[in-house]
Coordinates of C-alpha atoms in Angstrom, one line a residue:
M903 CA 0.0 -0.3 0.1
S904 CA 1.4 3.2 -0.9
R905 CA 2.1 6.0 1.7
L906 CA -0.6 8.0 0.9
S907 CA -3.2 5.3 1.0
R908 CA -2.2 4.2 4.2
R909 CA -2.4 7.3 5.8
S910 CA -5.4 7.8 4.5
F911 CA -6.6 4.3 6.0
L912 CA -4.8 5.0 9.6
V913 CA -6.8 8.4 10.1
T914 CA -10.2 7.4 8.6
G915 CA -10.4 4.2 10.6
V916 CA -12.7 1.8 8.6
A917 CA -14.5 -0.4 11.1
G918 CA -16.1 -2.4 8.1
L919 CA -12.9 -3.0 6.1
A920 CA -11.8 -6.9 5.1
A921 CA -14.1 -8.3 8.2
A922 CA -13.8 -11.6 6.2
H923 CA -10.5 -11.8 7.1
V924 CA -11.2 -11.6 10.8
T925 CA -11.2 -15.1 12.7
A926 CA -13.5 -14.4 15.2
P927 CA -16.5 -16.3 16.4
A928 CA -19.4 -15.6 14.2
A929 CA -22.0 -13.1 15.9
A930 CA -24.4 -16.4 16.5
A931 CA -21.8 -18.1 18.9
V932 CA -22.0 -14.9 21.2
P933 CA -24.9 -15.1 23.8
A934 CA -27.3 -12.2 22.8
A935 CA -26.9 -10.9 26.4
R936 CA -22.9 -10.2 25.9
R937 CA -23.6 -8.3 22.3
P938 CA -23.9 -4.4 22.7
R939 CA -26.7 -3.1 21.0
A940 CA -24.5 -0.4 19.7
D941 CA -21.2 0.0 18.2
P942 CA -19.3 -0.2 21.2
F943 CA -16.1 1.2 19.8
T944 CA -16.5 4.8 19.8
L945 CA -13.6 5.5 21.8
G946 CA -11.6 3.9 19.0
V947 CA -8.0 1.8 19.4
A948 CA -4.5 2.7 20.7
S949 CA -1.2 0.9 21.2
G950 CA 1.7 1.9 23.7
D951 CA 4.8 0.7 25.5
P952 CA 6.7 -1.1 22.7
S953 CA 9.7 -3.6 23.7
P954 CA 11.7 -5.6 20.7
D955 CA 9.3 -8.7 20.6
G956 CA 5.5 -6.7 21.7
F957 CA 3.6 -4.1 22.8
V958 CA 0.1 -3.3 24.5
I959 CA -3.0 -2.6 22.3
W960 CA -6.2 -1.1 24.1
T961 CA -9.6 -0.3 23.5
R962 CA -12.8 0.2 25.7
L963 CA -16.2 -0.6 25.0
A964 CA -18.6 2.8 25.3
P965 CA -21.8 2.5 22.7
L966 CA -22.7 5.3 24.7
P967 CA -19.8 7.2 25.8
L968 CA -21.1 10.1 27.8
A969 CA -23.2 8.1 29.9
E970 CA -23.4 10.2 33.2
D971 CA -22.7 6.6 35.1
G972 CA -19.3 6.4 33.3
L973 CA -19.9 2.8 32.0
G974 CA -20.4 4.2 28.7
G975 CA -23.8 2.5 28.3
M976 CA -22.3 -1.0 28.9
P977 CA -24.4 -3.3 31.3
D978 CA -22.9 -4.6 34.3
L979 CA -21.8 -8.0 32.8
P980 CA -18.6 -9.2 31.4
F981 CA -18.2 -9.3 27.2
P982 CA -15.7 -11.1 25.2
V983 CA -13.5 -9.4 23.1
R984 CA -11.7 -10.9 20.5
W985 CA -8.4 -9.5 19.4
Q986 CA -6.2 -9.8 16.3
V987 CA -3.0 -8.8 15.1
Y988 CA -1.7 -8.4 11.4
G989 CA 1.5 -8.5 9.6
D990 CA 0.1 -6.7 7.0
D991 CA -2.2 -3.5 6.8
A992 CA -5.0 -4.9 5.0
G993 CA -5.8 -7.5 7.6
H994 CA -4.9 -10.4 5.5
R995 CA -2.4 -12.4 7.7
T996 CA -2.8 -13.0 11.3
V997 CA 0.0 -13.0 12.9
R998 CA -1.6 -13.2 17.1
Q999 CA -5.2 -13.3 17.9
G1000 CA -6.7 -13.9 21.4
T1001 CA -10.3 -13.4 23.4
V1002 CA -10.1 -11.5 26.5
I1003 CA -13.3 -10.6 28.9
T1004 CA -14.3 -7.3 30.1
D1005 CA -16.2 -6.0 32.8
S1006 CA -17.4 -2.7 34.3
R1007 CA -15.0 -3.3 37.1
W1008 CA -12.1 -1.7 34.8
G1009 CA -14.6 0.3 32.8
H1010 CA -15.1 -2.6 30.0
S1011 CA -11.1 -1.5 29.2
V1012 CA -8.9 -4.0 27.3
H1013 CA -5.3 -4.0 27.9
V1014 CA -3.8 -6.7 26.0
E1015 CA 0.3 -7.3 26.2
L1016 CA 1.8 -8.7 23.0
D1017 CA 5.5 -10.6 23.1
G1018 CA 7.1 -13.0 20.9
L1019 CA 6.9 -10.7 17.8
E1020 CA 9.8 -9.8 15.7
P1021 CA 11.5 -6.7 16.4
G1022 CA 11.6 -3.3 14.6
R1023 CA 9.0 -3.9 12.3
E1024 CA 5.2 -2.5 12.0
Y1025 CA 1.9 -4.6 12.5
W1026 CA -1.7 -3.7 12.7
Y1027 CA -4.1 -4.7 14.9
R1028 CA -8.3 -4.4 16.0
F1029 CA -10.8 -6.0 18.1
R1030 CA -14.1 -7.5 18.0
T1031 CA -17.2 -8.0 20.1
G1032 CA -20.4 -9.5 18.7
P1033 CA -21.1 -8.2 15.2
Y1034 CA -19.0 -5.1 16.0
L1035 CA -15.9 -4.4 14.5
S1036 CA -13.2 -1.5 15.8
P1037 CA -10.8 0.5 13.6
M1038 CA -7.8 -0.6 12.7
G1039 CA -4.8 0.7 14.0
R1040 CA -0.8 0.6 13.6
A1041 CA 1.5 -0.7 15.8
R1042 CA 5.3 -1.4 15.7
T1043 CA 8.2 -2.7 17.9
A1044 CA 11.1 -1.7 19.1
P1045 CA 14.5 -2.5 17.3
H1046 CA 16.7 -5.1 18.6
P1047 CA 18.5 -4.4 21.6
L1048 CA 22.0 -4.0 20.2
S1049 CA 20.9 -2.4 16.9
L1050 CA 20.7 1.4 16.0
G1051 CA 18.2 0.7 13.7
T1052 CA 17.4 2.9 10.7
G1053 CA 16.7 5.8 12.7
L1054 CA 13.4 7.0 14.9
T1055 CA 10.5 9.5 13.9
M1056 CA 9.2 10.8 17.2
A1057 CA 6.6 13.2 17.9
F1058 CA 5.9 14.6 21.6
V1059 CA 2.2 16.5 22.4
S1060 CA 1.0 17.9 26.0
C1061 CA -2.0 19.9 27.1
A1062 CA -5.2 19.2 25.3
Q1063 CA -8.0 21.5 26.8
Y1064 CA -10.9 19.8 24.9
E1065 CA -13.0 23.3 25.2
H1066 CA -9.9 25.5 24.5
G1067 CA -10.4 24.3 20.1
H1068 CA -10.3 21.8 17.9
F1069 CA -7.5 18.8 17.7
T1070 CA -6.3 19.6 14.3
A1071 CA -3.2 19.2 15.6
Y1072 CA -3.8 15.7 16.9
R1073 CA -4.8 15.0 13.0
R1074 CA -1.6 16.5 11.5
L1075 CA 0.1 14.6 14.1
A1076 CA -1.1 11.2 12.8
E1077 CA -0.5 12.2 9.3
E1078 CA 3.2 12.3 10.0
E1079 CA 2.7 8.9 10.5
P1080 CA 5.6 8.9 13.4
D1081 CA 6.9 5.5 14.8
L1082 CA 6.1 6.9 18.1
V1083 CA 4.2 9.4 20.0
L1084 CA 5.2 10.9 23.7
H1085 CA 2.5 12.7 25.9
L1086 CA 4.1 14.5 28.4
G1087 CA 0.5 15.4 30.4
D1088 CA -2.7 17.2 30.6
Y1089 CA -4.2 14.6 28.4
Q1090 CA -7.4 15.7 29.6
Y1091 CA -8.6 18.6 32.0
E1092 CA -10.8 18.5 35.1
Y1093 CA -12.7 21.8 34.9
A1094 CA -16.9 22.1 34.6
R1095 CA -17.6 24.3 31.7
D1096 CA -17.9 27.8 31.9
T1097 CA -14.8 27.5 34.3
Y1098 CA -11.4 27.5 32.2
T1099 CA -12.2 30.3 29.7
I1100 CA -10.4 31.9 26.9
P1101 CA -10.7 35.2 25.3
G1102 CA -13.5 35.1 23.0
G1103 CA -15.3 32.1 24.9
N1104 CA -14.8 28.2 24.8
V1105 CA -15.0 26.4 21.5
R1106 CA -17.0 23.7 23.2
D1107 CA -17.7 22.3 26.3
H1108 CA -17.0 19.8 29.1
E1109 CA -19.7 17.5 29.8
G1110 CA -21.0 16.9 33.3
P1111 CA -19.2 18.8 36.9
E1112 CA -15.7 19.1 37.7
T1113 CA -14.2 15.6 38.0
E1114 CA -14.2 14.3 41.3
T1115 CA -15.4 10.7 41.3
L1116 CA -14.6 7.5 39.0
A1117 CA -17.7 8.0 36.7
N1118 CA -16.8 11.7 36.3
Y1119 CA -13.0 10.9 35.4
R1120 CA -14.3 7.9 33.2
Q1121 CA -17.1 10.4 31.4
R1122 CA -14.2 13.1 30.8
H1123 CA -11.6 10.5 29.3
A1124 CA -14.6 9.1 27.1
Q1125 CA -15.5 12.7 26.1
Y1126 CA -11.7 13.3 24.8
K1127 CA -11.6 10.5 22.9
T1128 CA -14.7 10.8 20.9
D1129 CA -12.6 13.5 19.3
P1130 CA -12.2 11.9 15.4
D1131 CA -8.3 13.7 15.6
L1132 CA -7.6 12.2 19.0
R1133 CA -8.3 8.8 17.8
A1134 CA -6.5 9.4 14.6
A1135 CA -3.2 9.8 16.6
H1136 CA -3.7 7.0 18.5
A1137 CA -4.2 4.7 15.9
A1138 CA -1.4 5.9 14.0
A1139 CA 1.4 5.0 16.3
P1140 CA 2.3 3.7 19.7
W1141 CA 2.4 6.2 22.6
L1142 CA 4.3 6.4 25.7
V1143 CA 2.3 8.4 27.8
V1144 CA 2.9 10.0 31.5
W1145 CA 0.3 12.3 33.4
D1146 CA 1.0 15.7 34.6
D1147 CA -1.5 17.9 37.1
H1148 CA -5.0 18.2 35.3
E1149 CA -5.6 14.3 34.8
L1150 CA -6.5 15.0 38.5
D1151 CA -6.6 18.1 40.0
N1152 CA -4.3 21.6 38.8
N1153 CA -0.8 21.8 40.7
W1154 CA -1.4 19.0 42.7
A1155 CA 1.7 17.7 44.8
D1156 CA 1.6 14.4 46.2
E1157 CA -1.4 14.4 48.7
V1158 CA -1.6 18.0 48.4
P1159 CA -4.6 19.6 46.2
E1160 CA -4.1 22.8 44.6
K1161 CA -5.9 24.8 47.5
P1162 CA -4.8 23.0 50.8
E1163 CA -6.1 26.0 52.5
I1164 CA -9.5 24.4 51.7
P1165 CA -10.8 21.8 53.7
Q1166 CA -11.1 18.2 51.2
P1167 CA -10.9 15.2 53.0
G1168 CA -12.1 13.0 49.8
F1169 CA -8.9 14.3 48.1
L1170 CA -7.1 11.0 48.0
T1171 CA -10.4 9.1 47.0
R1172 CA -10.5 11.7 44.3
R1173 CA -6.8 10.6 43.6
A1174 CA -7.8 7.0 43.7
A1175 CA -10.3 7.5 40.9
A1176 CA -8.3 9.8 38.6
F1177 CA -5.9 6.8 38.6
R1178 CA -8.1 4.1 38.0
A1179 CA -9.5 6.2 35.1
Y1180 CA -6.5 6.8 33.8
Y1181 CA -5.3 3.3 33.6
E1182 CA -8.6 2.3 32.3
N1183 CA -8.2 4.4 28.9
M1184 CA -4.7 4.4 28.3
P1185 CA -2.4 1.9 26.8
L1186 CA -0.4 0.8 29.8
R1187 CA 1.1 -2.3 30.9
R1188 CA 0.3 -4.6 34.1
T1189 CA 3.0 -3.0 35.7
S1190 CA 0.8 0.6 35.9
I1191 CA -2.2 -1.0 37.5
P1192 CA -3.1 1.3 40.3
R1193 CA -3.2 0.2 43.7
G1194 CA -5.1 2.6 45.9
I1195 CA -3.7 5.9 45.9
D1196 CA -0.3 4.8 44.1
M1197 CA 0.0 3.9 40.5
Q1198 CA 3.9 3.8 39.0
I1199 CA 3.6 5.6 35.5
Y1200 CA 7.7 6.1 35.7
R1201 CA 9.3 3.8 33.6
R1202 CA 12.0 3.0 31.0
V1203 CA 11.8 1.8 27.5
R1204 CA 14.6 1.5 25.1
W1205 CA 14.4 1.8 21.5
G1206 CA 17.2 -0.8 20.9
A1207 CA 20.8 0.9 21.1
L1208 CA 19.5 4.1 19.6
A1209 CA 17.6 5.8 22.2
T1210 CA 16.2 5.1 26.1
F1211 CA 13.4 7.0 26.8
H1212 CA 13.4 7.7 30.8
M1213 CA 9.6 8.6 31.3
L1214 CA 9.4 10.4 34.8
D1215 CA 6.4 11.3 37.2
T1216 CA 6.8 14.8 38.6
R1217 CA 3.7 15.0 40.4
Q1218 CA 3.0 12.0 42.8
Y1219 CA 6.5 12.0 44.8
R1220 CA 7.0 15.8 45.0
D1221 CA 7.1 18.0 47.8
D1222 CA 4.6 20.7 47.6
Q1223 CA 5.3 23.9 45.9
G1224 CA 7.4 26.1 48.5
C1225 CA 5.7 29.5 47.9
G1226 CA 2.9 28.8 46.0
D1227 CA 2.3 28.0 42.2
G1228 CA 3.2 31.0 40.4
Y1229 CA 6.4 33.1 39.7
R1230 CA 8.2 33.8 43.0
D1231 CA 11.2 34.8 44.4
C1232 CA 11.5 31.8 46.8
P1233 CA 13.8 30.8 49.4
A1234 CA 12.3 27.3 49.4
A1235 CA 13.1 26.8 46.0
T1236 CA 17.0 26.0 47.1
D1237 CA 16.1 23.7 49.8
P1238 CA 18.6 20.6 49.2
A1239 CA 15.9 18.7 51.1
R1240 CA 13.1 19.1 48.4
S1241 CA 12.6 16.9 45.5
I1242 CA 10.3 17.2 42.5
T1243 CA 10.8 13.0 41.9
G1244 CA 11.1 11.8 45.7
E1245 CA 13.8 10.1 46.3
T1246 CA 13.4 6.2 45.2
Q1247 CA 12.5 7.7 41.9
E1248 CA 15.9 9.5 41.6
R1249 CA 17.6 7.1 42.9
W1250 CA 16.1 4.9 39.6
L1251 CA 16.8 7.8 37.3
L1252 CA 20.6 8.0 38.2
D1253 CA 20.9 4.5 38.1
G1254 CA 19.6 4.3 34.8
F1255 CA 22.0 6.6 33.7
R1256 CA 24.8 4.6 34.8
R1257 CA 23.4 1.7 33.2
S1258 CA 22.8 3.1 29.9
R1259 CA 24.5 2.3 26.7
A1260 CA 22.1 4.1 24.3
R1261 CA 23.2 6.7 21.9
W1262 CA 20.5 9.4 23.1
D1263 CA 19.3 9.6 26.5
V1264 CA 15.6 10.6 26.5
I1265 CA 14.0 11.8 29.8
G1266 CA 10.2 12.5 29.2
Q1267 CA 8.8 14.5 31.5
Q1268 CA 6.1 17.2 32.6
V1269 CA 7.5 20.7 33.7
F1270 CA 9.9 23.1 32.5
F1271 CA 13.5 22.2 33.4
A1272 CA 15.7 24.5 32.3
Q1273 CA 16.0 28.0 34.7
R1274 CA 13.3 30.7 33.6
D1275 CA 14.1 33.9 35.7
S1276 CA 11.5 36.4 34.9
D1277 CA 13.3 39.3 36.6
A1278 CA 15.8 41.0 34.7
G1279 CA 17.4 42.7 37.7
P1280 CA 19.3 41.0 40.7
A1281 CA 15.9 38.9 42.0
K1282 CA 15.6 35.3 40.9
V1283 CA 11.6 35.0 40.1
T1284 CA 10.8 32.0 38.9
S1285 CA 7.7 29.3 38.5
Q1286 CA 7.5 27.4 41.6
D1287 CA 5.8 24.6 40.0
A1288 CA 8.6 23.7 37.9
W1289 CA 12.0 22.4 38.1
D1290 CA 12.7 25.9 39.5
G1291 CA 11.0 25.1 42.5
Y1292 CA 13.1 22.5 43.2
V1293 CA 16.5 23.6 42.2
A1294 CA 18.6 21.3 44.4
S1295 CA 16.9 17.8 42.8
R1296 CA 17.5 19.3 39.1
R1297 CA 21.3 19.7 40.3
R1298 CA 21.4 16.4 41.6
I1299 CA 19.4 15.0 38.1
T1300 CA 22.0 17.1 36.2
Q1301 CA 25.1 16.0 37.8
G1302 CA 24.1 12.5 37.8
W1303 CA 24.2 12.3 34.1
V1304 CA 27.3 14.4 33.5
D1305 CA 29.0 12.1 36.5
A1306 CA 27.8 9.0 34.3
G1307 CA 29.1 10.2 31.2
V1308 CA 25.6 10.3 29.4
R1309 CA 26.5 10.6 25.8
N1310 CA 23.2 12.8 24.6
P1311 CA 21.3 13.8 27.4
V1312 CA 17.9 15.4 25.9
V1313 CA 15.1 16.6 28.4
L1314 CA 11.5 16.7 26.4
T1315 CA 9.1 18.8 28.1
G1316 CA 5.4 19.9 28.2
D1317 CA 2.8 22.2 30.1
V1318 CA 3.7 25.6 29.5
H1319 CA 1.4 26.1 26.2
A1320 CA 4.3 27.2 24.1
H1321 CA 7.1 26.2 22.5
W1322 CA 10.7 26.5 24.0
A1323 CA 14.2 25.3 23.4
A1324 CA 17.3 25.5 25.7
D1325 CA 20.9 24.5 26.5
L1326 CA 21.0 22.9 30.1
K1327 CA 23.7 24.3 32.5
L1328 CA 25.1 23.0 35.7
D1329 CA 25.0 26.6 36.8
Y1330 CA 22.3 29.4 35.1
D1331 CA 23.9 32.0 36.8
D1332 CA 27.1 32.1 35.1
P1333 CA 26.2 31.7 31.1
T1334 CA 29.8 31.1 30.4
T1335 CA 29.8 27.3 32.0
P1336 CA 30.1 24.3 29.9
T1337 CA 26.5 23.5 28.3
V1338 CA 25.7 19.7 29.8
G1339 CA 22.5 18.8 28.1
S1340 CA 19.5 19.8 25.7
E1341 CA 15.9 20.7 26.5
L1342 CA 13.0 20.7 23.7
V1343 CA 9.8 21.6 25.0
T1344 CA 6.1 21.7 23.1
T1345 CA 3.5 23.7 22.9
S1346 CA -0.3 22.8 24.0
I1347 CA -2.5 20.9 21.3
T1348 CA -5.3 23.4 22.3
T1349 CA -4.7 25.1 25.6
G1350 CA -4.8 28.9 25.9
G1351 CA -6.4 29.2 22.5
D1352 CA -5.0 30.3 19.1
G1353 CA -2.0 32.0 20.6
A1354 CA 0.0 34.2 18.1
D1355 CA 3.3 33.9 16.1
S1356 CA 6.1 36.4 16.7
D1357 CA 9.9 36.9 16.9
P1358 CA 11.5 35.2 18.9
A1359 CA 14.4 37.6 19.2
T1360 CA 11.5 39.9 20.9
Q1361 CA 10.9 37.9 24.0
P1362 CA 12.9 39.2 26.9
F1363 CA 13.0 35.6 28.5
L1364 CA 15.4 35.0 26.0
R1365 CA 17.8 37.8 27.3
I1366 CA 17.2 37.7 30.7
N1367 CA 18.2 33.7 30.2
P1368 CA 21.0 33.6 27.3
H1369 CA 20.5 29.7 27.6
L1370 CA 17.1 29.9 26.4
R1371 CA 17.0 29.6 22.7
F1372 CA 13.3 29.8 21.4
Y1373 CA 10.0 30.6 22.0
N1374 CA 6.7 30.9 20.1
N1375 CA 3.3 30.9 21.5
Q1376 CA 1.3 28.9 18.8
R1377 CA -0.6 25.8 19.0
G1378 CA 1.1 22.5 18.0
Y1379 CA 3.3 19.7 18.7
V1380 CA 7.2 18.8 18.2
L1381 CA 8.2 16.2 15.4
T1382 CA 11.6 14.7 16.1
R1383 CA 13.9 12.4 13.8
I1384 CA 16.5 10.6 15.9
E1385 CA 19.9 9.3 14.1
P1386 CA 22.9 7.9 15.6
D1387 CA 24.5 11.2 14.7
L1388 CA 22.0 13.8 14.9
L1389 CA 18.3 14.5 16.7
T1390 CA 16.4 17.3 14.5
A1391 CA 13.1 18.8 16.0
D1392 CA 10.8 20.3 14.0
F1393 CA 8.4 23.0 16.4
T1394 CA 5.4 22.3 14.3
V1395 CA 2.5 24.9 14.4
L1396 CA -1.3 25.9 13.5
P1397 CA -2.2 28.9 12.5
Q1398 CA -5.6 28.8 14.9
V1399 CA -7.5 26.2 16.5
R1400 CA -10.7 27.8 17.2
Q1401 CA -11.9 26.6 13.7
A1402 CA -11.0 22.7 12.9
G1403 CA -9.0 21.6 9.8
A1404 CA -6.0 24.4 10.0
Q1405 CA -2.5 23.1 7.6
A1406 CA 0.0 23.1 10.1
H1407 CA 3.7 24.1 9.2
V1408 CA 7.0 24.2 10.6
K1409 CA 8.2 27.3 12.6
A1410 CA 11.6 26.6 13.4
T1411 CA 13.8 23.7 13.0
F1412 CA 16.6 23.1 15.8
V1413 CA 19.5 20.0 16.0
V1414 CA 21.5 18.4 18.5
E1415 CA 24.4 17.0 17.7
D1416 CA 26.0 13.5 18.5
R1417 CA 28.4 14.5 21.7
V1418 CA 27.7 18.2 21.4
P1419 CA 25.4 19.3 23.9
G1420 CA 22.9 22.1 23.6
V1421 CA 20.6 23.1 20.9
R1422 CA 21.2 24.8 17.5
Q1423 CA 18.7 26.4 15.4
T1424 CA 18.9 25.4 11.4
Y1425 CA 15.6 27.1 10.2
L1426 CA 13.5 29.9 11.3
R1427 CA 10.5 30.6 9.4
P1428 CA 9.6 34.5 9.4
A1429 CA 6.6 36.1 11.9
A1430 CA 3.4 36.3 9.8
P1431 CA 3.1 40.1 8.6
A1432 CA 0.4 40.9 10.9
A1433 CA 2.6 40.1 13.8
S1434 CA 5.4 41.6 12.4
R1435 CA 3.6 44.9 12.0
M1436 CA 2.2 44.7 15.6
P1437 CA 4.3 47.6 17.7
T1438 CA 7.2 46.5 20.2
E1439 CA 5.6 46.1 23.5
P1440 CA 7.2 47.0 26.6
E1441 CA 9.1 44.3 28.2
T1442 CA 7.4 44.1 31.2
D1443 CA 4.2 43.0 29.4
L1444 CA 6.0 40.3 27.2
I1445 CA 7.2 38.5 30.3
Q1446 CA 3.4 38.9 31.8
K1447 CA 2.1 37.4 29.0
V1448 CA 4.4 34.2 29.3
V1449 CA 3.4 34.2 32.9
D1450 CA -0.4 34.5 32.1
L1451 CA -0.2 31.7 29.6
E1452 CA 1.1 29.6 32.1
T1453 CA -0.8 30.4 35.3
R1454 CA -3.8 31.6 33.8
R1455 CA -6.2 28.9 36.1
P1456 CA -9.9 29.5 37.8

C-alpha cells in the first residue's frame, strides 16, 4: 500500500473493512445478552509501550460514551472481546489472536500485552465483540536491543484542553506517520464548563461537573476520545504516556491538592479515582495498574541501542510547592531536602544513567527543566511549579548524567503552552559555564486558544536567560527525527485552533549533534506579517504574557 493510501486508511479508520478476514467467532456464537446493542468502539483503539518483541494494544467498550455513570452505556456484565494482530495493513495475515473478557470493574477496558513478535517492524491490530468490529490501529516493535535501527521518527505533545479548540494538531500528527508518540501530560482537563475560559469564549464544552469521582473521570476521558482527531493519532502509532496535573487536579503535589487551605477530606479518594480512570483509558502495561492512591508510571523504554526513554512522574512524589504555584522569589526553592521526583524515583533515574549504553538518553517529563528567571534585576523570580522550585533536585539529576558520562542527554517537556528550546547547565547564573544537555519543550495542542506568531528575538525571557534559545506561542507539537549522529526537532504549529482543519507548518528547526550538548537552530520561519507589524511591546508586558499563559487558571 502506498504511503498516501495507508495514511488515509490510518486516519479515517474503516470499521467494516475486510471483515471476512477476521477469524473471531461468528456473531451467533456469542450469547445475545453479551452483545452490545450499538457499536461499542466509539473511543477507538490505541497501542503503547513498545518492546523489541511486542507492545500493548488497548480499547474500551462504550456504545454511549457520555453516559453519566461512566460506564459508557455498557451493562454490568462481562463481555468477550476478540483481538487480532496482523503482519499487513489490510488485515490479511494474522500473526496473533485471542479473546479477553471485560467487565465494569475496569470500565470495560481492554489491555493486551503482546510478546513474541519480530523486532523493529510494523504491525496492525483491531478488536471485535459480537457483530461489531473496531477501527484498525498501527503499532510497531522497538528494534533489537543491540541495533541502532534505521532511525526513529518521534513526536511529542502536551496540554489538550477540549474546550479551548479543535484537536487538529492530533490529526496533523497522525498524518506524519511517526514511529512513536510521547504524551507528556494534561491529556484531559478536570474543569466543569464555563470555568477555565479563554478570551472570546470557549469553542466547545465539557460534559458533567468538575471531575471528582470515578464516574466523572471515566466520562471525561470518554468525551476526549470521542474526538476523531485524537482517535486518529492513537491509531497511527504507539504512545508513551505520562500524566501531569490536570488528569487529577491543577498543580497537585503528592497528597496535597491545589488549594490545601480549603478542607478537602475526599482528595485521596479523588486521586485514586483519577488514577484508576487514567489506567483504564491508556495503553499501559500491567505494571501501571493502580493500587489505591498509588500508580507507577515512571518507567524506562528502550528503542534498540539508539535511544532510551526515561519517562518520569514529577507529580506523585514531589514536595509541595514551596511558595505557592506561580512565579516567586522563593527561598524554599533552593532547599536541598526538597525533591520533585522523590528519593526512590531519583535513585532509579540516576541508576539508569549509569547503566545506559544508548546513543541518546531522552527524559520524557512534564514541567520546565531549565531555569527561567522572569526578573531582569538581581531577584530570581521563577515558576515554583517547575524544576525551578526544586533547584537542588534539578542539580542532582543534571550532575548525575554528567558523572555517568551520558552521551547525549535530552529533556522533553510539556505543560507551558508554548514552544521553547534551551541549553542545559549546571550553573545557570554563569552563562560562560559549559552546556551539559538539551531541552525541547512542546506547546499545547489547544490549551490557551489560538495563541500568536512572533519573532523569538523579541521575547525578553531569552535575553534574561541566555541559555534559552527559542520561544513561540502557537499551538502544535514537536516532530523529531533521531539518528545515530543527529537529533532534528521540527517545532510544528497551526495558525489557529478555534476552527477545525488548519494546516500545520514548521516554525523552527533545531538540531542536537552527537556528543555536542545544546541546541542549534537551522531554520526559522519569519513571523507572520500581522505579527511583524505589531508595535514593540514593553518588556514587562511580554514577560507578563508568558506568566499569564502558564498560570491563568480558575
